[in-house]
């Protein structure tokens, strides 16, 4: 027993003194848990990498499938959206399973506009196999849907006369094609159906907290925005190329006869009876006749007198009325031969008195000036237009002005188009001059230079001399000169607003009509003003009612080049006579005006884009020249210019813009 204990103690002692042997023993003892830790780390890394890549592939497929679906149906074009989703999944996952995985699968479906995807794959284990775990299945899900942010869309639409034409290859007018395209845009963004055939039924929906507003500025020679403005923003007096009546005055005194008043009545006393007088034979005697009293007619005025003080005259006069009383008596008489019959003789006497009345009246004499129309003075004329104002944002539709026949008052209607505020004559508007208030988007009017005027076609005339030549000189004549101006006022613009139903939206769109020439600048100017978050309607446009931010998009569509005429009554007056944009000393040409419109248009394009507003520009039809195409392309935000040859192209491009405005988002 002692020997055995000694050997054991010796072995342990040697083991204690041999450190290398101890490490080997410890490593041998720890090898199993170390393998578990290392193997778990390696396999977990592979699982993490695999799941990340699988999720990425699933997301890519869902996004691609939802984008392919657009505003249409998931099953459209032989389930193309699903095919695209699976292709993008494979492109991101790989055609052969990465990381040694196996049995990958994917599936996509759509409901309510949301695309949902699922994917799974088997991951074989490596070191973890020694613990009995040979594979691990990983599954992921993904969702993608079109979510509209709070969005304002302002349509600035060319409604000029050429929009009534038909493009080559179309069967309907350009205007009707535009109306359909705008309705399809509304369908795609609002996800509600309209009466337009847009190729597919909208699906999905927008969240109840999303604010989506649309506004309109139809334009041609002018824009109809005046009645959207506050009364204070329109001037009380505006100068027009107009006329004023010239009169010849004459003064005469006119006396107005007052109303007679009875001021006194005096009744006289009865006079003495007159003697009896025999009356004519009066039939058989049958008793005494009655006495009677009669009143005579009031006599004529007499003893008239008057006194005058200032412009009044007091006239006094009298009238008499005679009252007569008669007394009758009869007596019997024999008559005839042999005493046949007894006859009566009637006797009468009378007496009377006089009723005297005193009357008085006051006559007034005034000096009356009579104006007789003489002629017209045709000249720049300051006209009081304040009568159009009804308070706040309310307006009257007409004003009475002395412009009728021979200077009589006549009602002059106001449809709502405006004349622009102060401008400058320049050959460049880059940058925009500080005093060119017509190109100022945000300044709220506070004085005459910053106010607008109402466009009144029936108060405006051109001027020409006796030979028929146009002239800027004043002209005096009794004739009615020709107006020499073409005025067109489009459909009234609409501020940004929610449209509660598709029918109200369509009713407005259907009201658009084509007429007039093409002044691109005025349309773009007012499109910017009506949607600016820092201008006239900042309280409505800066944020949503809940304080949310807003994305802003302006869609400008035109079917052609700038077209102007010197006799057009535009937002800058009648150019030949007013010359607000061109040289004051020489008559402008159409090319002068066209150049001004193009310069101002380009300046406004830059101003809009500088305000973080996405500017979409569409050229519609094949009649636009290359210079105009280049100008329109430069106007648009980067990548936001489109050229539509016909109505089908236009509809598709409006739908494409709606899809791009919608933000594609993952929701998992």
PDB file of C-alpha atoms in Angstrom, residues 40 45 66 74 84 123 128 137 268 274 286 290 366 395 438 455 481 500 521-522 543 566 601-602:
ATOM      1  CA  UNK A  40     -21.436  27.546 -34.819  1.00  0.00           C
ATOM      2  CA  UNK A  45     -21.995  33.535 -40.716  1.00  0.00           C
ATOM      3  CA  UNK A  66     -44.831  46.483 -58.554  1.00  0.00           C
ATOM      4  CA  UNK A  74     -50.982  42.296 -61.851  1.00  0.00           C
ATOM      5  CA  UNK A  84     -40.365  40.500 -64.072  1.00  0.00           C
ATOM      6  CA  UNK A 123     -28.384  25.950 -46.112  1.00  0.00           C
ATOM      7  CA  UNK A 128     -22.316  21.683 -37.006  1.00  0.00           C
ATOM      8  CA  UNK A 137     -34.016  26.327 -43.947  1.00  0.00           C
ATOM      9  CA  UNK A 268    -119.626 135.092 -45.497  1.00  0.00           C
ATOM     10  CA  UNK A 274    -134.510 138.979 -53.314  1.00  0.00           C
ATOM     11  CA  UNK A 286    -150.981 120.148 -56.428  1.00  0.00           C
ATOM     12  CA  UNK A 290    -139.775 122.445 -51.551  1.00  0.00           C
ATOM     13  CA  UNK A 366     -82.574 125.773 -59.710  1.00  0.00           C
ATOM     14  CA  UNK A 395     -66.227  89.750 -57.252  1.00  0.00           C
ATOM     15  CA  UNK A 438     -44.758  90.365 -63.723  1.00  0.00           C
ATOM     16  CA  UNK A 455     -58.886  92.640 -68.505  1.00  0.00           C
ATOM     17  CA  UNK A 481     -63.802 103.344 -83.969  1.00  0.00           C
ATOM     18  CA  UNK A 500     -63.744  64.664 -53.736  1.00  0.00           C
ATOM     19  CA  UNK A 521     -45.059  82.644 -70.443  1.00  0.00           C
ATOM     20  CA  UNK A 522     -48.324  83.777 -68.862  1.00  0.00           C
ATOM     21  CA  UNK A 543     -47.888  72.455 -45.456  1.00  0.00           C
ATOM     22  CA  UNK A 566     -49.634  92.824 -82.163  1.00  0.00           C
ATOM     23  CA  UNK A 601     -40.883  81.677 -70.445  1.00  0.00           C
ATOM     24  CA  UNK A 602     -37.299  80.447 -70.070  1.00  0.00           C
TER      25      UNK A 602
END
